[in-house]
Amino acid sequence: MLVSGRVQGVFFRGATHAQMRALGLSGWVRNLSDGRVEAEVEGDDARVEQALAFFRRGPPHAKVESVDVRDLPCTGERSEFEFRREG
């Protein structure tokens, strides 16, 4: 997912990390140098839909303008949700 809007400097990554771990999803989240946030989320369909709903609204101080979603094949390579370095 690529999330655009006011999504950096508003605890978006931290809130994402907490929300995805609470949902039991694996994957990662990082800031991009162009001001967007990028995330990859893996898990069962119902929980991924809950994650998508979170990305569309963001944490309280965020202002999400758009979420670009791409379906990717599941890899199962991660068992937790983690932070990645800025890309």
CSV table of C-alpha atoms in Angstrom, one decimal:
chain,number,residue,atom,x,y,z
A,1,MET,CA,0.0,0.0,0.0
A,2,LEU,CA,1.1,3.5,-0.7
A,3,VAL,CA,-0.5,6.1,1.5
A,4,SER,CA,-0.5,9.8,0.4
A,5,GLY,CA,-1.4,12.9,2.3
A,6,ARG,CA,-0.2,14.3,5.6
A,7,VAL,CA,1.1,10.9,6.7
A,8,GLN,CA,4.6,11.7,8.0
A,9,GLY,CA,5.3,13.4,11.3
A,10,VAL,CA,1.9,12.4,12.7
A,11,PHE,CA,2.9,9.0,14.2
A,12,PHE,CA,1.5,7.1,11.2
A,13,ARG,CA,4.2,4.4,11.2
A,14,GLY,CA,3.9,3.9,14.9
A,15,ALA,CA,0.1,3.7,14.8
A,16,THR,CA,0.3,1.3,11.9
A,17,HIS,CA,2.8,-0.9,13.7
A,18,ALA,CA,0.5,-1.1,16.8
A,19,GLN,CA,-2.6,-1.7,14.7
A,20,MET,CA,-1.1,-4.4,12.5
A,21,ARG,CA,0.3,-6.3,15.5
A,22,ALA,CA,-3.1,-6.1,17.2
A,23,LEU,CA,-4.7,-7.6,14.1
A,24,GLY,CA,-2.1,-10.4,14.1
A,25,LEU,CA,-0.8,-9.4,10.6
A,26,SER,CA,2.8,-9.6,9.4
A,27,GLY,CA,4.7,-7.3,7.1
A,28,TRP,CA,6.4,-3.9,7.3
A,29,VAL,CA,5.9,-0.1,7.1
A,30,ARG,CA,8.3,2.7,6.1
A,31,ASN,CA,8.4,6.4,5.2
A,32,LEU,CA,9.2,7.3,1.6
A,33,SER,CA,11.4,10.3,0.7
A,34,ASP,CA,8.5,11.7,-1.3
A,35,GLY,CA,6.3,12.1,1.8
A,36,ARG,CA,4.2,9.0,1.4
A,37,VAL,CA,4.1,5.9,3.6
A,38,GLU,CA,4.6,2.4,2.1
A,39,ALA,CA,3.4,-0.8,3.8
A,40,GLU,CA,3.1,-4.4,3.0
A,41,VAL,CA,0.6,-6.4,4.9
A,42,GLU,CA,0.0,-10.2,5.0
A,43,GLY,CA,-2.7,-12.2,6.7
A,44,ASP,CA,-6.2,-13.5,6.2
A,45,ASP,CA,-8.5,-11.5,4.0
A,46,ALA,CA,-10.8,-10.3,6.8
A,47,ARG,CA,-7.9,-8.8,8.8
A,48,VAL,CA,-6.3,-7.3,5.8
A,49,GLU,CA,-9.6,-5.6,5.0
A,50,GLN,CA,-9.5,-4.2,8.6
A,51,ALA,CA,-5.9,-3.0,7.9
A,52,LEU,CA,-7.0,-1.3,4.7
A,53,ALA,CA,-9.8,0.5,6.6
A,54,PHE,CA,-7.1,1.8,9.1
A,55,PHE,CA,-4.9,3.0,6.2
A,56,ARG,CA,-7.8,4.9,4.7
A,57,ARG,CA,-8.4,6.9,7.9
A,58,GLY,CA,-4.9,6.9,9.6
A,59,PRO,CA,-4.2,8.0,13.1
A,60,PRO,CA,-5.9,11.1,14.6
A,61,HIS,CA,-3.5,13.8,13.2
A,62,ALA,CA,-3.1,12.3,9.7
A,63,LYS,CA,-4.9,13.4,6.7
A,64,VAL,CA,-5.0,10.5,4.2
A,65,GLU,CA,-5.7,11.7,0.7
A,66,SER,CA,-5.3,8.4,-1.1
A,67,VAL,CA,-4.3,4.7,-0.7
A,68,ASP,CA,-2.9,2.9,-3.6
A,69,VAL,CA,-3.3,-0.9,-3.1
A,70,ARG,CA,-1.7,-3.7,-5.0
A,71,ASP,CA,-2.3,-7.3,-4.5
A,72,LEU,CA,0.9,-9.3,-4.1
A,73,PRO,CA,1.3,-13.0,-3.6
A,74,CYS,CA,1.8,-14.1,0.0
A,75,THR,CA,5.3,-14.9,0.9
A,76,GLY,CA,5.1,-16.0,4.5
A,77,GLU,CA,8.6,-14.7,5.0
A,78,ARG,CA,7.7,-12.6,8.1
A,79,SER,CA,6.0,-13.6,11.3
A,80,GLU,CA,5.7,-10.1,12.7
A,81,PHE,CA,5.1,-6.6,11.6
A,82,GLU,CA,8.2,-4.4,11.5
A,83,PHE,CA,9.6,-1.0,10.7
A,84,ARG,CA,11.8,-0.6,7.6
A,85,ARG,CA,14.3,2.1,6.8
A,86,GLU,CA,13.1,5.1,4.7
A,87,GLY,CA,13.0,4.3,1.1
